[in-house]
Amino acid sequence: MATEQEKRIKNEFKKKAQEKPEKYYPVKALIEHGFKRYKCKVCGNYFWSCVERSICGDPNCIGEYQFIGKKIIKPLCFPEVWQRFSKFLEKFGYTPISRYPVVARWREDLFFVEASIDDFIPYVLEGVSEPIANPLTVPQFCLRFNDIDNVGVTGRHYTGFVMIGQHAFEKPANYKPEEYLEHIYLWLTEELKIPEESIQFHEDAWAGSGKLGPSMEYFSHGLELGNQVYMQFDISTGQIRELPLKVLDMGMGQERYVWFSNGTSTSYECVMPTVVKKLFSITGIKKTELFEKFLPYSGKLNLDEVVDIDIAWKEIAKILHVDVKTLKEEVYPLTALFAIAEHTRTLLVALHDGALPSNVGGGYNLRVILRRCFNFIEKFSWDIELEKIFEEHAKYLKPQYPELSENLEEIYEIINHERKKYAQTKKKAKEILSKLRKEDITKEKMIELYDSHGITPEELKEKFWIEIPKDFYKLVTEKHGKTEIMKEKRLPKVENIITEKLYYQNDKIYEFEAKVLKIIDNWVVLDRTAFYPRGGGQEPDFGKINQSNVIDVEQVGNAVLHKVDKITFEEGDIVKCVVNKERRERIKAHHTAVHILNGACRKILGNHVWQAGSYKDDKKARLDITHYKTLSREEIEKIEKLCNEIVSKNIKVEKLVLPRSKAESLFGFRLYQGGAVPGREIRIIKINNFDVEACGGLHADNTAEIQGILITNVSKIQDAVIRIELVAGKALQEFGEFVEKRIEKLKEILNCSEEDIVAKVNELLNKKEKLEKELKKKVKEKLNEIAKKTEFEIIGNIKLYAKEVEFELKEMKEFSRRISAENTVVVLLNKKGFIFASAGNKTGIDIGALIRKICEKFNGKGGGSKIVAQGFVKNKEGVLECIKEELKKLGKS
Ligand SMILES: [Zn+2]
Ligand SMILES: [Zn+2]
């Protein structure tokens, strides 16, 4: 997404470029093919055409799509588009590569890949990493969730689509836009045989992610078939500067070519034909004549552009000579069916690539579309098994994405789990709905109800006849966008200092000499260091610099900063440094144990498991994994057993340094367990093929050094994230001793043998439960007894009971309930100064207001509704008398 500044710079740049088109746009190729420049009389933009035209190719200027119902070229099926494009461009030297995962783990700023160029941001574009091939083509599956409400309705919106990319990354001398455009021209006219006179190239510009370039969009019959961006400038500072690496970024929607060539009324029918057919046959739904008539106007319901959706429906109904109700009744089921077809395809790819539905982050969008599917199925009582639909998608996409057939069983399990969870949520939602009042429902409340209880705005509308914000799902998903979380820690600024990192040369250096380059407060910068700084969840080394204790170590830029308890040296001194070996070895063992645990979780729980976070110090470690449910005892035991098998197998822990693209092609994106890793070369930690990760931390040389792994706790820390805590190595021994001591203590307290501890504790718990029950019963009896003897004071038409009691707040409520009636006022005050009060609705007393007033008067706080109130006073002398006085006054007036 472009920022406001980027948009402004882009518009200025476009104006400038259009003043000298031959300088900024690769028009030589077009001129050779007989194209000429025209100005659109509708939008005023410049475009190129080989026949005379007064209107550009944009559907907004033409008024509609002109390929529907026609066969402009031979119909293409979905996988065929990529097959032919990649093959055709191979002739010009483009290497086809496999798609990247849709979960953008190499990016800090994105959850999901949104465009093919995202694959190469930031590393390739910044020159940090070589592209896998150059030039290249890629069939990149992309996810975008800003149009959920439109999917199924307009016949052309998608949450998941394939952007076929044509990319080149070149030094200025080798950058050849004329050629790139010529390749596209040939693809359109020679390979696809699209009549040349139906094609228009529009002059435009593109800006985003701090980059800028002129661009050429191309259209035929009112459909944009692609956009070639010549990314050549950096605008991150607000100034336009030439990039050292110039980039070709051409993206074209694979779905569009299928639609264009088939000319069907919706794009879903030809993009996912087997799935749509299956859904039609399961539900018995057919495309009706009215629906076909409706579709050309469905664009009027595009929520991004429409002001009032109800008016839009009315307008369409008028054009089609039907009433709105009939129109909606015929159109809704079809649009729902198309939405299911579309959403399941997105879910298949996202879940395969390791995303999970959840209530946070990117997983949130997946939950929204999955629940949309559940809702449609329920609403229309369709007998759709989503598993079958997933299977059909995987089968159809096999030629292009064979990997999607791999994990189906696991995906079904995730879907089933979500279904159960949703059913539970729904049940709870029913209760909440029954208590809800129309006047409580604000826009914020609607979002909250959807977010926390799964109550859809459609349900609210049905029950309360309220207006739904037209962009409801957009509002909801916007709330869950990725925001960068920057670690807020105040570290001194150091610039242009590089500390030599001895720990990467040899992680067994514990003593070394170094020169003090800088001292800022208690932070010390050395010219070289063996102290490992905090990073990747690994806690820092401690030790000594001369007589000072090192208590923290951090990396800032290329410098390593050591925090010491006191300064015992000066800048320029040569100091003697000692790293605490014991601490280092313990942390190394824990760090390696976390890798093993990660591998074990994936083996036992499935391929959807990814590291979501980790922490390791000298006493304990933990690993957070993505997983859709809590772990069973059995699963935990299996994981632990597998971990210890790996430990006892005495496996070498390999530490490799590889160029990024080589590492990615050897081990895949599984490498990025800890998230984005910067740098041209990356460090790989490899434990056979059991676990391979990119990691900058310190590890044992051999799994046997870890001695053993014990899982000490497992908990769910957020939706779809499970935390597993462990101890290993020396800490494990210590933990054992600690547990041993505790057991001794327990034996002593319980006065039993070790084997009997569990039985004994159970016995005590049972006893406790029994006693509590008895106590409750006794309290009840006592309350009843007192209630019977209650005597009320009569004030006007009110029966008043105002007494100091020896109850806790809970009992005060119970007691009050027993003696209250329509005409009573009950005020109870206990020793601690708590007040509980109630007033029957025939008394005409606002007890909440009264208690608030009294509490304030007696240095406390209180309040409530008209019928119940509670409060607290600091000084309870005279409280009850005062209340009586007030009631007398109120009674009279
Ligand atoms: Zn125009
Ligand atoms: Zn590691």
mmCIF file of N, CA and C in Angstrom, residues 166-270:
data_model
loop_
_atom_site.group_PDB
_atom_site.id
_atom_site.type_symbol
_atom_site.label_atom_id
_atom_site.label_comp_id
_atom_site.label_asym_id
_atom_site.label_seq_id
_atom_site.Cartn_x
_atom_site.Cartn_y
_atom_site.Cartn_z
ATOM 1 N N GLN A 166 6.576 -11.448 -13.913
ATOM 2 C CA GLN A 166 7.706 -11.422 -14.860
ATOM 3 C C GLN A 166 8.680 -10.442 -14.232
ATOM 4 N N HIS A 167 9.849 -10.915 -13.807
ATOM 5 C CA HIS A 167 10.751 -10.048 -13.059
ATOM 6 C C HIS A 167 12.178 -10.072 -13.594
ATOM 7 N N ALA A 168 12.814 -8.917 -13.505
ATOM 8 C CA ALA A 168 14.235 -8.826 -13.830
ATOM 9 C C ALA A 168 14.873 -7.859 -12.847
ATOM 10 N N PHE A 169 16.100 -8.148 -12.447
ATOM 11 C CA PHE A 169 16.824 -7.312 -11.482
ATOM 12 C C PHE A 169 18.172 -6.981 -12.108
ATOM 13 N N GLU A 170 18.346 -5.753 -12.546
ATOM 14 C CA GLU A 170 19.534 -5.445 -13.352
ATOM 15 C C GLU A 170 20.230 -4.157 -12.928
ATOM 16 N N LYS A 171 21.537 -4.134 -13.187
ATOM 17 C CA LYS A 171 22.283 -2.880 -13.073
ATOM 18 C C LYS A 171 21.769 -1.961 -14.194
ATOM 19 N N PRO A 172 21.827 -0.647 -14.024
ATOM 20 C CA PRO A 172 21.269 0.272 -15.024
ATOM 21 C C PRO A 172 21.673 -0.065 -16.466
ATOM 22 N N ALA A 173 22.917 -0.485 -16.692
ATOM 23 C CA ALA A 173 23.377 -0.722 -18.053
ATOM 24 C C ALA A 173 22.642 -1.880 -18.730
ATOM 25 N N ASN A 174 22.208 -2.843 -17.935
ATOM 26 C CA ASN A 174 21.567 -4.024 -18.525
ATOM 27 C C ASN A 174 20.040 -3.982 -18.466
ATOM 28 N N TYR A 175 19.512 -2.851 -18.027
ATOM 29 C CA TYR A 175 18.067 -2.762 -17.806
ATOM 30 C C TYR A 175 17.375 -2.405 -19.113
ATOM 31 N N LYS A 176 16.441 -3.269 -19.580
ATOM 32 C CA LYS A 176 15.894 -3.085 -20.923
ATOM 33 C C LYS A 176 14.361 -3.129 -20.978
ATOM 34 N N PRO A 177 13.711 -2.066 -20.539
ATOM 35 C CA PRO A 177 12.243 -2.023 -20.556
ATOM 36 C C PRO A 177 11.636 -2.287 -21.934
ATOM 37 N N GLU A 178 12.296 -1.791 -23.013
ATOM 38 C CA GLU A 178 11.748 -2.000 -24.360
ATOM 39 C C GLU A 178 11.580 -3.490 -24.641
ATOM 40 N N GLU A 179 12.579 -4.258 -24.217
ATOM 41 C CA GLU A 179 12.517 -5.710 -24.445
ATOM 42 C C GLU A 179 11.421 -6.346 -23.599
ATOM 43 N N TYR A 180 11.357 -5.915 -22.331
ATOM 44 C CA TYR A 180 10.359 -6.513 -21.432
ATOM 45 C C TYR A 180 8.944 -6.316 -21.992
ATOM 46 N N LEU A 181 8.708 -5.115 -22.530
ATOM 47 C CA LEU A 181 7.378 -4.835 -23.057
ATOM 48 C C LEU A 181 7.134 -5.619 -24.351
ATOM 49 N N GLU A 182 8.182 -5.760 -25.137
ATOM 50 C CA GLU A 182 8.077 -6.528 -26.379
ATOM 51 C C GLU A 182 7.682 -7.983 -26.064
ATOM 52 N N HIS A 183 8.265 -8.545 -24.994
ATOM 53 C CA HIS A 183 7.937 -9.928 -24.625
ATOM 54 C C HIS A 183 6.451 -10.062 -24.286
ATOM 55 N N ILE A 184 5.928 -9.056 -23.602
ATOM 56 C CA ILE A 184 4.503 -9.091 -23.248
ATOM 57 C C ILE A 184 3.639 -8.899 -24.510
ATOM 58 N N TYR A 185 4.103 -8.001 -25.366
ATOM 59 C CA TYR A 185 3.362 -7.772 -26.608
ATOM 60 C C TYR A 185 3.244 -9.081 -27.401
ATOM 61 N N LEU A 186 4.361 -9.821 -27.486
ATOM 62 C CA LEU A 186 4.369 -11.083 -28.225
ATOM 63 C C LEU A 186 3.505 -12.136 -27.529
ATOM 64 N N TRP A 187 3.556 -12.143 -26.190
ATOM 65 C CA TRP A 187 2.714 -13.075 -25.424
ATOM 66 C C TRP A 187 1.236 -12.847 -25.766
ATOM 67 N N LEU A 188 0.846 -11.592 -25.819
ATOM 68 C CA LEU A 188 -0.565 -11.284 -26.066
ATOM 69 C C LEU A 188 -0.967 -11.589 -27.510
ATOM 70 N N THR A 189 -0.121 -11.158 -28.450
ATOM 71 C CA THR A 189 -0.554 -11.221 -29.851
ATOM 72 C C THR A 189 -0.138 -12.512 -30.547
ATOM 73 N N GLU A 190 1.083 -12.988 -30.255
ATOM 74 C CA GLU A 190 1.572 -14.169 -30.975
ATOM 75 C C GLU A 190 1.105 -15.452 -30.305
ATOM 76 N N GLU A 191 1.303 -15.516 -28.976
ATOM 77 C CA GLU A 191 0.990 -16.751 -28.267
ATOM 78 C C GLU A 191 -0.516 -16.885 -28.036
ATOM 79 N N LEU A 192 -1.157 -15.805 -27.552
ATOM 80 C CA LEU A 192 -2.589 -15.910 -27.260
ATOM 81 C C LEU A 192 -3.465 -15.519 -28.442
ATOM 82 N N LYS A 193 -2.861 -14.821 -29.392
ATOM 83 C CA LYS A 193 -3.588 -14.359 -30.586
ATOM 84 C C LYS A 193 -4.741 -13.410 -30.229
ATOM 85 N N ILE A 194 -4.495 -12.554 -29.283
ATOM 86 C CA ILE A 194 -5.470 -11.501 -28.999
ATOM 87 C C ILE A 194 -5.333 -10.467 -30.108
ATOM 88 N N PRO A 195 -6.430 -10.112 -30.793
ATOM 89 C CA PRO A 195 -6.315 -9.140 -31.892
ATOM 90 C C PRO A 195 -5.622 -7.867 -31.417
ATOM 91 N N GLU A 196 -4.608 -7.501 -32.144
ATOM 92 C CA GLU A 196 -3.750 -6.381 -31.781
ATOM 93 C C GLU A 196 -4.547 -5.081 -31.638
ATOM 94 N N GLU A 197 -5.564 -4.917 -32.494
ATOM 95 C CA GLU A 197 -6.332 -3.673 -32.470
ATOM 96 C C GLU A 197 -7.214 -3.559 -31.228
ATOM 97 N N SER A 198 -7.355 -4.672 -30.463
ATOM 98 C CA SER A 198 -8.182 -4.601 -29.247
ATOM 99 C C SER A 198 -7.336 -4.304 -28.012
ATOM 100 N N ILE A 199 -6.026 -4.130 -28.185
ATOM 101 C CA ILE A 199 -5.141 -3.946 -27.026
ATOM 102 C C ILE A 199 -4.761 -2.470 -26.869
ATOM 103 N N GLN A 200 -4.830 -1.985 -25.630
ATOM 104 C CA GLN A 200 -4.357 -0.629 -25.333
ATOM 105 C C GLN A 200 -3.313 -0.686 -24.209
ATOM 106 N N PHE A 201 -2.292 0.122 -24.363
ATOM 107 C CA PHE A 201 -1.282 0.265 -23.303
ATOM 108 C C PHE A 201 -1.453 1.641 -22.670
ATOM 109 N N HIS A 202 -1.633 1.669 -21.351
ATOM 110 C CA HIS A 202 -1.858 2.954 -20.666
ATOM 111 C C HIS A 202 -0.582 3.441 -19.992
ATOM 112 N N GLU A 203 -0.309 4.714 -20.128
ATOM 113 C CA GLU A 203 0.830 5.290 -19.397
ATOM 114 C C GLU A 203 0.401 5.528 -17.953
ATOM 115 N N ASP A 204 1.192 5.016 -17.040
ATOM 116 C CA ASP A 204 0.851 5.211 -15.629
ATOM 117 C C ASP A 204 2.147 5.236 -14.814
ATOM 118 N N ALA A 205 2.013 5.313 -13.496
ATOM 119 C CA ALA A 205 3.186 5.226 -12.618
ATOM 120 C C ALA A 205 2.782 4.430 -11.395
ATOM 121 N N TRP A 206 3.771 3.919 -10.703
ATOM 122 C CA TRP A 206 3.493 3.092 -9.528
ATOM 123 C C TRP A 206 4.437 3.507 -8.399
ATOM 124 N N ALA A 207 3.898 3.542 -7.172
ATOM 125 C CA ALA A 207 4.754 3.814 -6.007
ATOM 126 C C ALA A 207 4.309 2.944 -4.848
ATOM 127 N N GLY A 208 5.272 2.516 -4.055
ATOM 128 C CA GLY A 208 4.974 1.704 -2.874
ATOM 129 C C GLY A 208 6.263 1.211 -2.262
ATOM 130 N N SER A 209 6.234 0.889 -0.958
ATOM 131 C CA SER A 209 7.416 0.389 -0.238
ATOM 132 C C SER A 209 8.641 1.260 -0.480
ATOM 133 N N GLY A 210 8.436 2.563 -0.671
ATOM 134 C CA GLY A 210 9.577 3.470 -0.847
ATOM 135 C C GLY A 210 10.179 3.440 -2.247
ATOM 136 N N LYS A 211 9.483 2.772 -3.188
ATOM 137 C CA LYS A 211 10.014 2.663 -4.553
ATOM 138 C C LYS A 211 9.042 3.325 -5.535
ATOM 139 N N LEU A 212 9.592 3.727 -6.699
ATOM 140 C CA LEU A 212 8.784 4.426 -7.698
ATOM 141 C C LEU A 212 9.228 4.029 -9.091
ATOM 142 N N GLY A 213 8.281 4.026 -10.011
ATOM 143 C CA GLY A 213 8.646 3.789 -11.400
ATOM 144 C C GLY A 213 7.477 4.077 -12.313
ATOM 145 N N PRO A 214 7.772 4.367 -13.613
ATOM 146 C CA PRO A 214 6.683 4.473 -14.578
ATOM 147 C C PRO A 214 6.109 3.078 -14.831
ATOM 148 N N SER A 215 4.903 3.023 -15.322
ATOM 149 C CA SER A 215 4.334 1.706 -15.584
ATOM 150 C C SER A 215 3.439 1.736 -16.806
ATOM 151 N N MET A 216 3.268 0.572 -17.407
ATOM 152 C CA MET A 216 2.405 0.401 -18.561
ATOM 153 C C MET A 216 1.364 -0.662 -18.223
ATOM 154 N N GLU A 217 0.109 -0.235 -18.150
ATOM 155 C CA GLU A 217 -0.973 -1.195 -17.926
ATOM 156 C C GLU A 217 -1.512 -1.572 -19.288
ATOM 157 N N TYR A 218 -1.909 -2.825 -19.461
ATOM 158 C CA TYR A 218 -2.486 -3.177 -20.764
ATOM 159 C C TYR A 218 -3.855 -3.821 -20.619
ATOM 160 N N PHE A 219 -4.716 -3.431 -21.550
ATOM 161 C CA PHE A 219 -6.138 -3.789 -21.508
ATOM 162 C C PHE A 219 -6.563 -4.394 -22.835
ATOM 163 N N SER A 220 -7.572 -5.238 -22.747
ATOM 164 C CA SER A 220 -8.283 -5.639 -23.964
ATOM 165 C C SER A 220 -9.750 -5.822 -23.600
ATOM 166 N N HIS A 221 -10.642 -5.315 -24.404
ATOM 167 C CA HIS A 221 -12.085 -5.436 -24.171
ATOM 168 C C HIS A 221 -12.484 -5.012 -22.761
ATOM 169 N N GLY A 222 -11.841 -3.973 -22.272
ATOM 170 C CA GLY A 222 -12.222 -3.430 -20.975
ATOM 171 C C GLY A 222 -11.649 -4.181 -19.784
ATOM 172 N N LEU A 223 -10.804 -5.186 -20.008
ATOM 173 C CA LEU A 223 -10.217 -5.932 -18.886
ATOM 174 C C LEU A 223 -8.720 -5.662 -18.811
ATOM 175 N N GLU A 224 -8.256 -5.298 -17.617
ATOM 176 C CA GLU A 224 -6.817 -5.108 -17.436
ATOM 177 C C GLU A 224 -6.155 -6.477 -17.434
ATOM 178 N N LEU A 225 -5.211 -6.673 -18.327
ATOM 179 C CA LEU A 225 -4.566 -7.988 -18.432
ATOM 180 C C LEU A 225 -3.202 -8.026 -17.756
ATOM 181 N N GLY A 226 -2.741 -6.889 -17.268
ATOM 182 C CA GLY A 226 -1.462 -6.891 -16.575
ATOM 183 C C GLY A 226 -0.914 -5.486 -16.440
ATOM 184 N N ASN A 227 0.152 -5.368 -15.676
ATOM 185 C CA ASN A 227 0.765 -4.065 -15.452
ATOM 186 C C ASN A 227 2.265 -4.254 -15.331
ATOM 187 N N GLN A 228 2.994 -3.564 -16.181
ATOM 188 C CA GLN A 228 4.445 -3.685 -16.137
ATOM 189 C C GLN A 228 5.014 -2.429 -15.475
ATOM 190 N N VAL A 229 5.647 -2.616 -14.309
ATOM 191 C CA VAL A 229 6.222 -1.485 -13.580
ATOM 192 C C VAL A 229 7.737 -1.503 -13.762
ATOM 193 N N TYR A 230 8.285 -0.344 -14.128
ATOM 194 C CA TYR A 230 9.741 -0.236 -14.290
ATOM 195 C C TYR A 230 10.273 0.489 -13.063
ATOM 196 N N MET A 231 10.551 -0.305 -12.034
ATOM 197 C CA MET A 231 10.900 0.242 -10.721
ATOM 198 C C MET A 231 12.349 0.716 -10.754
ATOM 199 N N GLN A 232 12.540 2.030 -10.702
ATOM 200 C CA GLN A 232 13.905 2.528 -10.900
ATOM 201 C C GLN A 232 14.336 3.568 -9.886
ATOM 202 N N PHE A 233 13.389 3.996 -9.040
ATOM 203 C CA PHE A 233 13.734 5.099 -8.143
ATOM 204 C C PHE A 233 13.410 4.774 -6.695
ATOM 205 N N ASP A 234 14.219 5.330 -5.820
ATOM 206 C CA ASP A 234 13.963 5.229 -4.381
ATOM 207 C C ASP A 234 13.322 6.544 -3.945
ATOM 208 N N ILE A 235 12.205 6.445 -3.220
ATOM 209 C CA ILE A 235 11.572 7.678 -2.739
ATOM 210 C C ILE A 235 11.356 7.627 -1.231
ATOM 211 N N SER A 236 12.108 6.731 -0.579
ATOM 212 C CA SER A 236 11.880 6.525 0.862
ATOM 213 C C SER A 236 12.194 7.782 1.675
ATOM 214 N N THR A 237 13.048 8.661 1.130
ATOM 215 C CA THR A 237 13.385 9.871 1.880
ATOM 216 C C THR A 237 12.505 11.054 1.466
ATOM 217 N N GLY A 238 11.613 10.820 0.456
ATOM 218 C CA GLY A 238 10.800 11.930 -0.043
ATOM 219 C C GLY A 238 11.398 12.542 -1.300
ATOM 220 N N GLN A 239 12.670 12.242 -1.568
ATOM 221 C CA GLN A 239 13.346 12.706 -2.790
ATOM 222 C C GLN A 239 13.407 11.542 -3.776
ATOM 223 N N ILE A 240 13.404 11.861 -5.081
ATOM 224 C CA ILE A 240 13.518 10.795 -6.074
ATOM 225 C C ILE A 240 14.992 10.542 -6.382
ATOM 226 N N ARG A 241 15.465 9.341 -6.034
ATOM 227 C CA ARG A 241 16.859 8.984 -6.295
ATOM 228 C C ARG A 241 16.908 7.698 -7.102
ATOM 229 N N GLU A 242 17.870 7.617 -8.021
ATOM 230 C CA GLU A 242 17.991 6.421 -8.847
ATOM 231 C C GLU A 242 18.418 5.223 -7.998
ATOM 232 N N LEU A 243 17.788 4.058 -8.261
ATOM 233 C CA LEU A 243 18.172 2.847 -7.530
ATOM 234 C C LEU A 243 19.409 2.213 -8.171
ATOM 235 N N PRO A 244 20.314 1.648 -7.370
ATOM 236 C CA PRO A 244 21.478 0.987 -7.951
ATOM 237 C C PRO A 244 21.073 -0.282 -8.710
ATOM 238 N N LEU A 245 19.943 -0.893 -8.257
ATOM 239 C CA LEU A 245 19.446 -2.092 -8.920
ATOM 240 C C LEU A 245 18.075 -1.746 -9.497
ATOM 241 N N LYS A 246 17.924 -1.889 -10.801
ATOM 242 C CA LYS A 246 16.630 -1.559 -11.425
ATOM 243 C C LYS A 246 15.821 -2.841 -11.607
ATOM 244 N N VAL A 247 14.537 -2.700 -11.401
ATOM 245 C CA VAL A 247 13.707 -3.898 -11.305
ATOM 246 C C VAL A 247 12.548 -3.849 -12.286
ATOM 247 N N LEU A 248 12.278 -4.993 -12.912
ATOM 248 C CA LEU A 248 11.053 -5.134 -13.683
ATOM 249 C C LEU A 248 10.045 -5.848 -12.794
ATOM 250 N N ASP A 249 8.910 -5.231 -12.605
ATOM 251 C CA ASP A 249 7.856 -5.851 -11.808
ATOM 252 C C ASP A 249 6.582 -5.895 -12.638
ATOM 253 N N MET A 250 6.406 -7.032 -13.338
ATOM 254 C CA MET A 250 5.165 -7.191 -14.099
ATOM 255 C C MET A 250 4.295 -8.201 -13.368
ATOM 256 N N GLY A 251 3.062 -7.835 -13.089
ATOM 257 C CA GLY A 251 2.130 -8.772 -12.475
ATOM 258 C C GLY A 251 0.879 -8.902 -13.322
ATOM 259 N N MET A 252 0.456 -10.147 -13.547
ATOM 260 C CA MET A 252 -0.811 -10.341 -14.262
ATOM 261 C C MET A 252 -1.634 -11.407 -13.569
ATOM 262 N N GLY A 253 -2.914 -11.145 -13.431
ATOM 263 C CA GLY A 253 -3.794 -12.081 -12.728
ATOM 264 C C GLY A 253 -4.080 -13.293 -13.601
ATOM 265 N N GLN A 254 -3.700 -14.462 -13.111
ATOM 266 C CA GLN A 254 -3.930 -15.686 -13.891
ATOM 267 C C GLN A 254 -5.427 -15.888 -14.139
ATOM 268 N N GLU A 255 -6.234 -15.557 -13.129
ATOM 269 C CA GLU A 255 -7.683 -15.735 -13.236
ATOM 270 C C GLU A 255 -8.261 -14.927 -14.404
ATOM 271 N N ARG A 256 -7.664 -13.741 -14.624
ATOM 272 C CA ARG A 256 -8.222 -12.856 -15.644
ATOM 273 C C ARG A 256 -8.115 -13.433 -17.050
ATOM 274 N N TYR A 257 -6.992 -14.116 -17.313
ATOM 275 C CA TYR A 257 -6.813 -14.682 -18.658
ATOM 276 C C TYR A 257 -7.812 -15.802 -18.923
ATOM 277 N N VAL A 258 -8.094 -16.580 -17.857
ATOM 278 C CA VAL A 258 -9.070 -17.661 -17.998
ATOM 279 C C VAL A 258 -10.440 -17.049 -18.292
ATOM 280 N N TRP A 259 -10.771 -16.038 -17.533
ATOM 281 C CA TRP A 259 -12.078 -15.384 -17.671
ATOM 282 C C TRP A 259 -12.223 -14.734 -19.054
ATOM 283 N N PHE A 260 -11.186 -13.965 -19.407
ATOM 284 C CA PHE A 260 -11.159 -13.256 -20.695
ATOM 285 C C PHE A 260 -11.387 -14.209 -21.868
ATOM 286 N N SER A 261 -10.714 -15.374 -21.804
ATOM 287 C CA SER A 261 -10.779 -16.287 -22.947
ATOM 288 C C SER A 261 -12.080 -17.082 -22.971
ATOM 289 N N ASN A 262 -12.691 -17.297 -21.793
ATOM 290 C CA ASN A 262 -13.927 -18.080 -21.753
ATOM 291 C C ASN A 262 -15.176 -17.216 -21.889
ATOM 292 N N GLY A 263 -15.070 -15.980 -21.444
ATOM 293 C CA GLY A 263 -16.200 -15.058 -21.582
ATOM 294 C C GLY A 263 -17.431 -15.438 -20.776
ATOM 295 N N THR A 264 -17.240 -16.210 -19.705
ATOM 296 C CA THR A 264 -18.388 -16.593 -18.868
ATOM 297 C C THR A 264 -18.854 -15.395 -18.044
ATOM 298 N N SER A 265 -20.080 -15.490 -17.510
ATOM 299 C CA SER A 265 -20.612 -14.321 -16.807
ATOM 300 C C SER A 265 -19.903 -14.072 -15.478
ATOM 301 N N THR A 266 -19.464 -15.135 -14.778
ATOM 302 C CA THR A 266 -18.609 -14.912 -13.602
ATOM 303 C C THR A 266 -17.264 -15.550 -13.878
ATOM 304 N N SER A 267 -16.230 -15.052 -13.220
ATOM 305 C CA SER A 267 -14.913 -15.630 -13.457
ATOM 306 C C SER A 267 -14.760 -16.940 -12.692
ATOM 307 N N TYR A 268 -15.542 -17.117 -11.610
ATOM 308 C CA TYR A 268 -15.383 -18.331 -10.786
ATOM 309 C C TYR A 268 -15.669 -19.603 -11.588
ATOM 310 N N GLU A 269 -16.669 -19.529 -12.461
ATOM 311 C CA GLU A 269 -17.086 -20.725 -13.205
ATOM 312 C C GLU A 269 -15.973 -21.309 -14.050
ATOM 313 N N CYS A 270 -15.144 -20.422 -14.653
ATOM 314 C CA CYS A 270 -14.108 -20.971 -15.525
ATOM 315 C C CYS A 270 -12.775 -21.112 -14.796
#
